[in-house]
XYZ file of C-alpha atoms in Angstrom:
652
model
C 0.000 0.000 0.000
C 2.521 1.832 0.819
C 4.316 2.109 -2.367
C 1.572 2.806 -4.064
C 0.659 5.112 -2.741
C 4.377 6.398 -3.332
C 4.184 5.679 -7.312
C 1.089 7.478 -7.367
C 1.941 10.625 -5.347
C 5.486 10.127 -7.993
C 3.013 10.223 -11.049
C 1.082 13.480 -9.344
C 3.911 15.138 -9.215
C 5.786 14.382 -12.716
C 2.082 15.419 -14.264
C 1.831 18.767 -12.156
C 5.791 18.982 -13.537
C 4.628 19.135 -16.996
C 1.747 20.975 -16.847
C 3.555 24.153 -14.629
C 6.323 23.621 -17.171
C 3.320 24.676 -20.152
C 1.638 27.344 -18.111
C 3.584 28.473 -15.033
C 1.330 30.876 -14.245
C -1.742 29.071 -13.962
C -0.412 26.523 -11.824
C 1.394 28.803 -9.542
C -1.344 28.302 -6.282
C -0.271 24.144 -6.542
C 3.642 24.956 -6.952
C 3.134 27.303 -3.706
C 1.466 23.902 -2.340
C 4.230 21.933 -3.000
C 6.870 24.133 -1.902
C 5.168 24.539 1.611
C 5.140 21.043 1.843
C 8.925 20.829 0.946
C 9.633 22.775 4.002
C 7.734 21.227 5.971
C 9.485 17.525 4.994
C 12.987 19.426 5.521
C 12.546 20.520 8.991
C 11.107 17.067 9.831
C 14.392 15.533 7.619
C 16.458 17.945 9.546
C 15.448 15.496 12.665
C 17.014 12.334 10.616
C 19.269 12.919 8.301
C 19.722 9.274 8.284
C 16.287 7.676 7.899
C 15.361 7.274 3.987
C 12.834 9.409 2.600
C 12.308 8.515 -0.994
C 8.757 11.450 -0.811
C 11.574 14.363 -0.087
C 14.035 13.678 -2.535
C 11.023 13.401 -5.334
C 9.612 16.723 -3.938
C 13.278 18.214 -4.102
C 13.848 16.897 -7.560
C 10.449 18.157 -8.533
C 10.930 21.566 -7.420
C 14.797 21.574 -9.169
C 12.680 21.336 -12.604
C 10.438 24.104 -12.031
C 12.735 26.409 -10.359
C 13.530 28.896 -13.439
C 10.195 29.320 -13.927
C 9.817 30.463 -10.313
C 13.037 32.203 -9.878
C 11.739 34.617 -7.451
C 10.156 32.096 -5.027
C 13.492 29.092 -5.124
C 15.869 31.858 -4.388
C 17.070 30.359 -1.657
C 16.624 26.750 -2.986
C 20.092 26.127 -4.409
C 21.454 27.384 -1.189
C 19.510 24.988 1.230
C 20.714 22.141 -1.038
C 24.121 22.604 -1.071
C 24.028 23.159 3.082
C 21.999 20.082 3.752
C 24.160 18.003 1.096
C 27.695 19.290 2.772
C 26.556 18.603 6.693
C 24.788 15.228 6.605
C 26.915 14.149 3.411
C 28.225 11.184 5.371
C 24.844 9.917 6.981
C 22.509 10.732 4.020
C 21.358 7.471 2.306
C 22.991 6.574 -0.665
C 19.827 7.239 -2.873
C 19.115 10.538 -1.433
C 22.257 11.737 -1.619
C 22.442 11.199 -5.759
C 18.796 12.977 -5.549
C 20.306 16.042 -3.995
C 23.438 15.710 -6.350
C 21.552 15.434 -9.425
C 19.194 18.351 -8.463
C 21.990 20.600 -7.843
C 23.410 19.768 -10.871
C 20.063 20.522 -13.084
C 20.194 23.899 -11.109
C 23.586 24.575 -12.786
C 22.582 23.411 -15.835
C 19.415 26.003 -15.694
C 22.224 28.890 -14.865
C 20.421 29.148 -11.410
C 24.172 28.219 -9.881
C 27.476 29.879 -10.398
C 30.135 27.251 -11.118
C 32.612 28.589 -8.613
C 29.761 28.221 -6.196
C 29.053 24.358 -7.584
C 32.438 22.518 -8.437
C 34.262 23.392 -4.976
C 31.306 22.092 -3.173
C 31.350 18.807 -5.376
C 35.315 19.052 -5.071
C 34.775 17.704 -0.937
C 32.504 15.051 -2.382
C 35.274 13.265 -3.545
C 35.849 11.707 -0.248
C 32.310 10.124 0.263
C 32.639 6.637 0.450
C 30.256 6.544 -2.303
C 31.307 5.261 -6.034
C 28.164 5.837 -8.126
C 28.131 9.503 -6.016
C 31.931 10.491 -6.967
C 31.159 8.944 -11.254
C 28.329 11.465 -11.159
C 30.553 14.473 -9.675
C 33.253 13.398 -12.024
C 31.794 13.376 -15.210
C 29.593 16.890 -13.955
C 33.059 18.766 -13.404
C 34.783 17.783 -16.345
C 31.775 18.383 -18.305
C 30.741 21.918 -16.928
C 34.534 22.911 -17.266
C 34.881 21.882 -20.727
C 32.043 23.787 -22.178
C 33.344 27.218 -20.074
C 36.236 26.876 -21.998
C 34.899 25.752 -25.656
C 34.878 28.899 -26.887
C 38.368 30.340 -25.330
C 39.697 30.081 -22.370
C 37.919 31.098 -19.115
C 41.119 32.299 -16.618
C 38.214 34.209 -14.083
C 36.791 30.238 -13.629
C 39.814 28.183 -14.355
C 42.334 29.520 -11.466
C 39.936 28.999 -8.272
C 39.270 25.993 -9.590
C 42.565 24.738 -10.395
C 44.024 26.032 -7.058
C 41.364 24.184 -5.370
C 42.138 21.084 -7.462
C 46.283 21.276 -6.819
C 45.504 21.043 -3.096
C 43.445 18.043 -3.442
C 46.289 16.572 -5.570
C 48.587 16.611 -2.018
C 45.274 15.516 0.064
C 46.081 13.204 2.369
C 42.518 11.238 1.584
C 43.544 8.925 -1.333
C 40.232 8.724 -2.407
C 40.255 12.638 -3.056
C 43.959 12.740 -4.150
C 43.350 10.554 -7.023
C 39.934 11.893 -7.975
C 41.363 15.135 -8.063
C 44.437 14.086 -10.382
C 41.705 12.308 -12.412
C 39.980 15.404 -13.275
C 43.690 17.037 -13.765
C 44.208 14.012 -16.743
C 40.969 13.963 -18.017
C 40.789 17.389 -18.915
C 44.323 17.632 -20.390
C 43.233 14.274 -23.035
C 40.336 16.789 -23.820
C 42.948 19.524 -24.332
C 41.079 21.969 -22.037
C 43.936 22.315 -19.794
C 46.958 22.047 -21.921
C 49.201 24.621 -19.867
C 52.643 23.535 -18.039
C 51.069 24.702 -14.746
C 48.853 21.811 -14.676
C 51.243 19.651 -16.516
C 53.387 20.039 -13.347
C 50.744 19.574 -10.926
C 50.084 16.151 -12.542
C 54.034 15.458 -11.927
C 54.170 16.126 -8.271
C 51.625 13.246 -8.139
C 54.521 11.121 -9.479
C 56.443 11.362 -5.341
C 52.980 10.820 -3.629
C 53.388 8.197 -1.224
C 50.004 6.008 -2.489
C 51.157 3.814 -5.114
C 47.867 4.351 -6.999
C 48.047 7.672 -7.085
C 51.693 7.221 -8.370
C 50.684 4.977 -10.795
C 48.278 7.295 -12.101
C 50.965 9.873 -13.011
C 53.799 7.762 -14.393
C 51.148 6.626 -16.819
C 49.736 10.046 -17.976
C 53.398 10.897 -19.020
C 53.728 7.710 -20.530
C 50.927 8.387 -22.885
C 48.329 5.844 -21.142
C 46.432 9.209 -19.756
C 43.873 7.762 -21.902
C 42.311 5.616 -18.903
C 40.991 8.284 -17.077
C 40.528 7.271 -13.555
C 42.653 3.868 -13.497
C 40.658 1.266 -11.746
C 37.550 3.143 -11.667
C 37.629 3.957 -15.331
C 36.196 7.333 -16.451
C 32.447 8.164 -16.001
C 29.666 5.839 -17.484
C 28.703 9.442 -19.754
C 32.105 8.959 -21.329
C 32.288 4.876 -21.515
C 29.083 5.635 -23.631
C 30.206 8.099 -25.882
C 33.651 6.035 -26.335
C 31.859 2.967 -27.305
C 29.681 5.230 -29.505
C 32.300 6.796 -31.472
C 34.294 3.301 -32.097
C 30.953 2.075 -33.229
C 30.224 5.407 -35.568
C 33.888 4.269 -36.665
C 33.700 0.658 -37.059
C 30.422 1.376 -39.875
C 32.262 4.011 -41.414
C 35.036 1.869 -41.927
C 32.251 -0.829 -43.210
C 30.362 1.926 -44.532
C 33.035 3.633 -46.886
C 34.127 0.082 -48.704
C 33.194 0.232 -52.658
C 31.108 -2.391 -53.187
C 28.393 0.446 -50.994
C 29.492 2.937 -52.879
C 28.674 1.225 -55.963
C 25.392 0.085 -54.539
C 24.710 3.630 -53.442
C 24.655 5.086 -57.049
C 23.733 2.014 -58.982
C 20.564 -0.217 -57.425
C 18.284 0.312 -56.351
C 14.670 2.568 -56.529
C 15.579 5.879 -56.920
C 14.632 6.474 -53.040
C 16.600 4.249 -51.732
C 19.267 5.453 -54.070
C 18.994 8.711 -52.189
C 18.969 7.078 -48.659
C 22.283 5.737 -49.016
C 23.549 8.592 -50.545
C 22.533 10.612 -47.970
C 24.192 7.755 -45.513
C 27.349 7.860 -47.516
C 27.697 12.084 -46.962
C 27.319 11.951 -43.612
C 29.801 9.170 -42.906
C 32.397 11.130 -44.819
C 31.488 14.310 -43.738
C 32.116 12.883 -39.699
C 35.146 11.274 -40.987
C 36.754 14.857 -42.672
C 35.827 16.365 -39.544
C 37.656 13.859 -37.396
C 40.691 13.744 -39.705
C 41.022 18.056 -38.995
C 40.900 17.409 -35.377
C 43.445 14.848 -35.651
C 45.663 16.741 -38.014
C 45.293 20.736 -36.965
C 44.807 19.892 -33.306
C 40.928 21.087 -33.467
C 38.018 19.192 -32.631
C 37.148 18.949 -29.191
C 38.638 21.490 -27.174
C 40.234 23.266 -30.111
C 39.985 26.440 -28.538
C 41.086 26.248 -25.355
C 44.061 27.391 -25.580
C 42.648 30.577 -27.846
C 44.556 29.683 -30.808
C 44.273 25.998 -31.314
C 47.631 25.710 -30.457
C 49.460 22.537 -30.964
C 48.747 19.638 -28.242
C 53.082 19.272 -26.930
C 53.775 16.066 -25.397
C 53.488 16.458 -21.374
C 56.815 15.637 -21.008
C 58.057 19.219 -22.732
C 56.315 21.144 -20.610
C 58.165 20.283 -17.114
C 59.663 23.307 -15.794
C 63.085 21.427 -13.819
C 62.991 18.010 -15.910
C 66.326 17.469 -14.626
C 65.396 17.376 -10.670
C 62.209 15.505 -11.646
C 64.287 13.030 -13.268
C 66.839 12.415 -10.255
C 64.220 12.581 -7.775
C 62.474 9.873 -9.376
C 65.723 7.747 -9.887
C 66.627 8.297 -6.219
C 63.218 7.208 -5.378
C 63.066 4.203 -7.617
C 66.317 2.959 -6.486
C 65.476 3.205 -2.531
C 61.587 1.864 -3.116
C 60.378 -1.607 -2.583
C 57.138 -1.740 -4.641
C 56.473 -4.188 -7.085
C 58.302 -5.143 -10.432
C 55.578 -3.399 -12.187
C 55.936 -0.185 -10.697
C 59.368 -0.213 -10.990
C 59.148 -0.387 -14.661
C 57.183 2.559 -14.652
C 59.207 4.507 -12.523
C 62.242 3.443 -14.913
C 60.451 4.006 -17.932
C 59.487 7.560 -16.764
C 63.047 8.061 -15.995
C 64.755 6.834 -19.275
C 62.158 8.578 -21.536
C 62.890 12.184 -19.944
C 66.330 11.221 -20.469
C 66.124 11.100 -24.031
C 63.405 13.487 -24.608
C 65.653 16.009 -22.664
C 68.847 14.896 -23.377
C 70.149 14.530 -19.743
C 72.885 13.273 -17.670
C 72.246 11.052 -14.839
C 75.191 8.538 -15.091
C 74.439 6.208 -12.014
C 71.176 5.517 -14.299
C 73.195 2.774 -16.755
C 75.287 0.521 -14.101
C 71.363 0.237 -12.254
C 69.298 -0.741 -15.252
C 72.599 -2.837 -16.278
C 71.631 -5.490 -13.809
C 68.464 -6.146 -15.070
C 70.050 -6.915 -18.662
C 69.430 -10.662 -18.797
C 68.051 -12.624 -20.846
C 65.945 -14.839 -18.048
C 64.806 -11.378 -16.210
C 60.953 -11.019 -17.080
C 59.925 -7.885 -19.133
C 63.781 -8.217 -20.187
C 62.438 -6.675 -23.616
C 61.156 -3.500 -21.793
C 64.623 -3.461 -20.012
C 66.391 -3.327 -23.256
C 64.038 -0.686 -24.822
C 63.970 1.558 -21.642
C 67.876 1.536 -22.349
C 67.550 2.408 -25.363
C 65.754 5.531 -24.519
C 67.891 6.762 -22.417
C 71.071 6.998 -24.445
C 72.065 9.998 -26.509
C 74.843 12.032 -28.097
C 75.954 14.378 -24.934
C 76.042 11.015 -22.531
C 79.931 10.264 -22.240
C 80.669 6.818 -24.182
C 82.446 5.500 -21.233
C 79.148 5.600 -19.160
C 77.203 3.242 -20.985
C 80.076 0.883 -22.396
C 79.654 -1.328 -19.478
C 76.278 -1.322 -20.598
C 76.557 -2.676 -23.972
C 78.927 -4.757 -23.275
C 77.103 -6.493 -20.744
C 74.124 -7.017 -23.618
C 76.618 -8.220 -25.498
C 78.207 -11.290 -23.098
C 74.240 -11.961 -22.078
C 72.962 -12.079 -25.373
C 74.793 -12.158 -28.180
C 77.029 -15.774 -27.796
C 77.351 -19.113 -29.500
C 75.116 -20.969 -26.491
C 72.029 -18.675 -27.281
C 68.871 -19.012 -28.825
C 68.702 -17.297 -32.442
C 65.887 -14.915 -30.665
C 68.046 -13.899 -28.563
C 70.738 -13.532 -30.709
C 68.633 -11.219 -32.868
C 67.205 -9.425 -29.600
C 70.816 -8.860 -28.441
C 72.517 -7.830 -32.028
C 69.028 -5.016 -32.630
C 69.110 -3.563 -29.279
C 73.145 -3.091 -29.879
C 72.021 -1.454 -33.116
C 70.092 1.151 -31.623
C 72.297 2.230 -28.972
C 75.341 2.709 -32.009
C 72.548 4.357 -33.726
C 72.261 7.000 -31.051
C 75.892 6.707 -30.010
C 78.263 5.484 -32.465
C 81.498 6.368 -30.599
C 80.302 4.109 -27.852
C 81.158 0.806 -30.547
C 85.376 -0.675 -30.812
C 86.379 -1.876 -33.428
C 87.069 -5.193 -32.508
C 83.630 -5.897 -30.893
C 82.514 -4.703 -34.271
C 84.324 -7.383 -35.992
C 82.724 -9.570 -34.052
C 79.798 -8.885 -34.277
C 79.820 -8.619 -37.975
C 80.694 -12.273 -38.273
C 77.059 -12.907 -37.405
C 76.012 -11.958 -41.054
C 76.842 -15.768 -41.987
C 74.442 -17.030 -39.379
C 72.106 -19.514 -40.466
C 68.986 -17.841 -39.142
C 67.541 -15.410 -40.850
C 66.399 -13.172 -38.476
C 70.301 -13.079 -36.752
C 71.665 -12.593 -40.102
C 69.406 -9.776 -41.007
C 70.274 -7.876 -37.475
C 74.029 -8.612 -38.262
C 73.815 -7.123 -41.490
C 71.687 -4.091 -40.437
C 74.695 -3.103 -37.630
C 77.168 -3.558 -40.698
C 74.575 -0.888 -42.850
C 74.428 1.121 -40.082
C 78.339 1.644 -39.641
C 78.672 1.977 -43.183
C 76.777 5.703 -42.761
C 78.191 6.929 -39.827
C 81.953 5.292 -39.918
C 83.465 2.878 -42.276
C 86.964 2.932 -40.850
C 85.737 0.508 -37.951
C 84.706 -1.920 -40.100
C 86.812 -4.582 -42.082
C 87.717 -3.682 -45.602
C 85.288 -6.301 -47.120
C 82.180 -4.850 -44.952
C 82.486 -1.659 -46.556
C 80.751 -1.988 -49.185
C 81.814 -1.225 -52.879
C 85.113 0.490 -53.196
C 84.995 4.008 -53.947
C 82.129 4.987 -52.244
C 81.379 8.392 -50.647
C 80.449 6.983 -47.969
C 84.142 5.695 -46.825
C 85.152 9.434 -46.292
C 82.596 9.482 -43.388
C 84.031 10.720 -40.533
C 82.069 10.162 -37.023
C 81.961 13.782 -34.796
C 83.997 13.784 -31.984
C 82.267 13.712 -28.536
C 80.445 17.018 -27.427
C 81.059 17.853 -31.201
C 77.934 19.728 -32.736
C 77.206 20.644 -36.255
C 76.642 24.113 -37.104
C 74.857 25.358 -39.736
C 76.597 28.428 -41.788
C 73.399 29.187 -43.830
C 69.701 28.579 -43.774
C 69.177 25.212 -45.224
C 66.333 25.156 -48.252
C 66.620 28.459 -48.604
C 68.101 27.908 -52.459
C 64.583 26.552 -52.805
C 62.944 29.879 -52.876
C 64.857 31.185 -55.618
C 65.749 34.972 -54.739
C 67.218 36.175 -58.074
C 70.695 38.272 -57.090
C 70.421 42.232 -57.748
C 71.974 43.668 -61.012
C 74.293 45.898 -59.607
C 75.587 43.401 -57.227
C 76.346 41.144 -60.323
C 78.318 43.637 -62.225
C 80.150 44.875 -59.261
C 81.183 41.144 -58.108
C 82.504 40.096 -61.725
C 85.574 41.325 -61.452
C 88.705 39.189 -62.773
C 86.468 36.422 -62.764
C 84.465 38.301 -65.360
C 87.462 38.947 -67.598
C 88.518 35.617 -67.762
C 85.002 34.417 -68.990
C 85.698 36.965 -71.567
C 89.226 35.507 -72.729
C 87.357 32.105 -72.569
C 84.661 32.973 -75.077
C 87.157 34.885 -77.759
C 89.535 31.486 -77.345
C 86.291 29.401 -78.219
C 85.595 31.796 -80.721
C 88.993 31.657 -82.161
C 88.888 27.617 -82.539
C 85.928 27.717 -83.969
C 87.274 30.142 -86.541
C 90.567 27.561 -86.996
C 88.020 25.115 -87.747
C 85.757 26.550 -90.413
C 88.009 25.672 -93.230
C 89.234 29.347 -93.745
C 92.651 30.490 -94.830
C 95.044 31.431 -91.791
C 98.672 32.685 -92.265
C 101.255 30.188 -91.084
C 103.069 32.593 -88.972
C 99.688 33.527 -86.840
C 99.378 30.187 -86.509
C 102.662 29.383 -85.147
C 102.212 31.854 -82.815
C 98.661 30.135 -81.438
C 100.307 27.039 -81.774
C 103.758 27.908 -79.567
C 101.730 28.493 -76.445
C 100.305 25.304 -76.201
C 103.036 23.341 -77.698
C 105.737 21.144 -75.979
C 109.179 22.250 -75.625
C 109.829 19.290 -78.481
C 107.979 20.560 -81.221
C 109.298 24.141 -80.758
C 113.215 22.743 -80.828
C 112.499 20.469 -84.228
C 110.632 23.540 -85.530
C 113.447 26.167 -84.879
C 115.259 23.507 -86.785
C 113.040 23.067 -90.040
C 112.888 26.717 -90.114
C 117.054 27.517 -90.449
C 117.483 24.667 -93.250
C 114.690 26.890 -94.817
C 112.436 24.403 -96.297
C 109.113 24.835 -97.639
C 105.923 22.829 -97.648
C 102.419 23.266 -98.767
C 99.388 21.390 -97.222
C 96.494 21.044 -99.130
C 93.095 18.803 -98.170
C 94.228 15.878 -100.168
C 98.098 16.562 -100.951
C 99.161 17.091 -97.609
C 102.806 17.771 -98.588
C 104.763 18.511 -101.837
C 108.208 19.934 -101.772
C 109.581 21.847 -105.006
C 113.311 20.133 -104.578
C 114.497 23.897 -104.107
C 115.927 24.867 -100.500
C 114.965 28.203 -100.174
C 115.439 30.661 -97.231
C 112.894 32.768 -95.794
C 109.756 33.041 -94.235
C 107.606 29.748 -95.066
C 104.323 29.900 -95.336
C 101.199 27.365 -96.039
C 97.750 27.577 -96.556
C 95.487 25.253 -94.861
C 92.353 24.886 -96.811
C 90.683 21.348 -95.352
C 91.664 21.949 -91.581
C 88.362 21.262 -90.875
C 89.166 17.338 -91.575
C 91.377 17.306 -88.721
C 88.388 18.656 -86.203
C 90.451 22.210 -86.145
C 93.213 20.762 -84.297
C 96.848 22.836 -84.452
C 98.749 20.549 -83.228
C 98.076 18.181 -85.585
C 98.747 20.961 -88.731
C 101.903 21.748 -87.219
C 102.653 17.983 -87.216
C 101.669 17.425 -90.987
C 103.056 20.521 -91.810
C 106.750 20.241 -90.361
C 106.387 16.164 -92.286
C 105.776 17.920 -95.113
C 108.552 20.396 -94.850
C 111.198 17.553 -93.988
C 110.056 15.016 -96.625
C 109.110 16.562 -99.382
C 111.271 19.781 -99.632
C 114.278 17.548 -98.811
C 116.918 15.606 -100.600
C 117.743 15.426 -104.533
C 114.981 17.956 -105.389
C 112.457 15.343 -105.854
C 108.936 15.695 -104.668
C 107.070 12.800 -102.473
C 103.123 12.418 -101.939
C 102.221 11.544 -98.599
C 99.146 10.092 -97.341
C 97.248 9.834 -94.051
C 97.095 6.161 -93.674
C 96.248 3.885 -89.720
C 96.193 7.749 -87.637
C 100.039 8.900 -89.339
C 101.255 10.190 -92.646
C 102.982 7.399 -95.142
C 104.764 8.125 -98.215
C 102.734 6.792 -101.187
C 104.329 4.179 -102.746
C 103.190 4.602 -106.264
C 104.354 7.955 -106.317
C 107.584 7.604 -104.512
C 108.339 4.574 -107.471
């Protein structure tokens, strides 16, 4: 009877709800009714906070629905919420207490609550020993913070609140602590909060001394910030719209393929035609719209930071990464949590090593002792030291280190996975350090290339590649490759060595054209001499043609770029004063007369020789000797197997 009479006072109410909600006005003597009776129920409530009353929470959620049409009259509403909500938070029954939660959250979502009045209030609900009670606060505060800062960023809201929220981080509840750091994560994914300040905030979780809190930190800057609340998960809102939007995915994955495309424009009645068109533009216009989110950093949150700035890795935003780093180490090294967390801690560690290129040397001989190949998660070992090596770490602090992968993994007793595990991770390590690599372990490990397992031979063979590019000189002469490549003038930089750039590289792509006076003032003797080129060319071109020439110019062209040879036998020819004449087909015919003088000859076929003066001199001063020569007697000589021959017939 009695809950009858319960479901039907429920139904009286939720149809007085709708009607007041149609005419406020005219149902304004009942809402005055109600509201009476309200008081009257919270006065008695007042009494026993702990007793359930299932009529006052409907009458409270009743009067949260028409409150902004009766602003004037639930003025003080809101208020008397909040106080009874905050004193008897503890002894309130679990049901009542997500009534009052979920009315004062309709009242903010009706603009009858400030949020600085609102999220601090639902801030010291985090320690309620209630789950369902602390999903619904989470989800409310990320939600109601995202959307005041959609459309830029909201300073006046966001610094109470995050002041209020890096106090809870340090909380000594743990429940609050990692609710609080929750929120913190949550609304960095959703790039709302994308500064360093809370980036740091999120870091001083990492020294808290609950492990899950800990945990919850070393995995935001690991990149697993995805999960929200850890154990807990996020809120059942977001679980929902997750599973949606893989779903939404998932068909437009199936949705996209082109067998429905095809089907889309060719079967079909002409409506249905238009239904799966219609299908087809919204899938790709969700799918465009998710590919500028990813790509510009927009979407969600895009304007948070005012500008749709860039989303930076957390890890580039800590203000002393170098005392976060050796604070962890120190605490890592002293700790005695569990494998797991180690790893973390380590992982942490080695990554803002690389990522900030720092020195912590006492980091390699401590990870060194987990190098073997029994230790579990040996793989996560070998890439955590991986990480943490880079160009400005001295070679001599992580030699130990690779040499100790080395004797553990790379040996004759091994298994080939090993082998290949061993012979990669050595790879990257040269790959980031080459000057950390001797020669003679080098050798060594080149040998491998012959393996009979393919996957040892292939990491063999990518160390030799690799050593190829960076130095050549450590390895043997029949591992570097071809001979006379460029590659074999490689020289490694010497440690602490940096290359510095003396221009602006790329900047030939623009194509500036240089300034006309600049070019004529910069010639100089530079420009001369590409004048004396061009009248040489144009000179040998001339020589060339087939034109007359003078003998005696051409001696003169010809003694600057003769041998000291042909000027001596020359100087010689000319004193016994001996004439010749070259022709295109009678090369040389003496008269049998030794006459002194000048000598001259005409070259009219000196283009058969390709213009070349060397070669006229040559058949000239032949010509000179043989046929001017002797008893008077002319000769006919012939080019004959690239020299000049006497012609037989003739000479007979």
């Amino acid at each position: 009877m009695a809950a009858a009479a319960a479901s039907a006072a429920l139904g009286d109410l939720l149809l007085l709800q709708g009607q007041a909600k149609r005419d406020p006005e005219g149902y304004r003597e009942e809402f005055e009714r109600q509201h009476r009776h309200y008081r009257a129920l919270l006065s008695v409530f007042s009494l026993k906070p702990h007793a359930e009353s299932k009529e006052f929470g409907d009458l409270v959620m009743f009067l949260a629905q028409l409150a902004p049409f009766y602003r004037a009259a639930m003025a003080g509403f809101p208020g008397e919420v909040m106080a009874l909500l905050q004193s008897h938070v503890d002894v309130l029954h679990p049901m009542l207490r997500r009534q009052l939660a979920h009315a004062l959250i309709l009242l903010r979502n009706r603009q009858l609550l400030g949020p600085t009045d609102l999220i601090p209030h639902f801030f010291r609900l985090f320690r309620c020993p209630d789950k369902a009670l602390r999903k619904l606060v989470f989800s409310h505060i990320v939600n109601d913070i995202r959307r005041l800062n959609q459309k830029h960023r909201n300073e006046g809201v966001n610094r109470p609140i995050q002041n209020m929220l890096f106090s809870l981080v340090q909380d000594e509840n743990e429940m609050a602590a990692k609710k609080s750091l929750s929120v913190l994560i949550e609304l960095y994914r959703r790039k709302v909060w994308t500064d360093a300040r809370t980036v740091n905030v999120i870091a001083t979780a990492c020294f808290h001394p609950t492990t899950r809190i800990m945990l919850g930190a070393l995995k935001f800057f690991l990149g697993a910030d995805r999960q929200g609340e850890g154990d807990e998960g996020s809120s059942g809102e977001d679980d929902e719209e997750d599973e949606k939007k893989s779903r939404s995915k998932e068909s437009a994955a199936l949705a996209l393929d082109r067998k429905a495309v095809y089907t889309a424009y060719h079967k079909g009645t002409p409506a249905s035609k238009r239904k799966k068109q219609a299908k087809l533009k919204r899938v790709m216009k969700g799918m465009r719209k998710q590919q500028r989110a990813v790509m510009g950093g927009g979407g969600e949150g895009a304007g948070a930071d005012g500008e749709g700035n860039a989303h930076f890795a957390a890890l580039h935003l800590l203000h002393d990464p170098q005392g976060f780093a050796e604070k962890l180490f120190s605490r890592v090294s002293k700790c005695n949590e569990k494998f797991e967390v180690k790893l973390l801690m380590l992982n942490v560690v080695s990554r803002i090593i690389g990522t900030h290129r720092l020195l912590i040397l006492n980091f390699y001989p401590f990870l060194q002792r987990y190098l073997m190949p029994h230790q579990r998660d040996v793989t996560h070992l070998l890439a955590i030291a991986v990480q943490a090596c880079h160009d400005l770490v001295p070679p001599d602090a992580v030699e130990s280190m690779l040499r100790q992968i080395v004797n553990m993994f790379v040996h004759d007793r091994a298994r080939p996975e090993v082998i290949a595990v061993g012979l990669n991770t050595v790879r990257e390590v040269c790959t980031r350090m080459p000057l950390v690599m001797g020669e003679e372990l080098l050798h060594d490990l080149a040998l491998y290339k012959k393996a009979r397992e393919k996957a040892v031979a292939a990491a063999a063979r990518s160390i030799i590649a690799l050593f190829r590019e960076v130095n050549p000189a450590l390895l043997q002469r029949r591992d570097r490759g071809r001979p006379g490549a460029a590659g074999e003038a490689v020289q490694p930089m010497a440690f602490g060595q940096m290359a510095v750039s003396d221009h602006v590289p790329g900047i030939e792509l623009l194509g500036i054209p240089e300034e006309e006076g600049d070019g004529e003032e910069g010639r100089g003797d530079g420009g001369r001499w590409e004048e004396e080129v061009e009248e040489e060319g144009e000179s040998d071109e001339e020589g060339s043609s087939g034109s007359e020439e003078v003998m005696s110019e051409g001696e003169e062209s010809e003694e600057e770029s003769g041998g000291e040879e042909e000027e001596e036998e020359e100087g010689e020819e000319e004193e016994e004063g001996r004439e010749g004449k070259v022709s295109g087909e009678r090369m040389g015919e003496g008269s049998g007369e030794s006459r002194g003088g000048e000598s001259k000859a005409v070259e009219t076929n000196g283009s058969r020789r390709g213009g070349n003066g060397r070669g006229r001199e040559r058949a000239e001063r032949r010509g000179d000797g043989r046929g001017g020569g002797g008893k008077g007697r002319g000769g006919r000589w012939v080019f004959i197997n690239g020299g000049f021959q006497e012609d037989q017939e003739d000479a007979g």
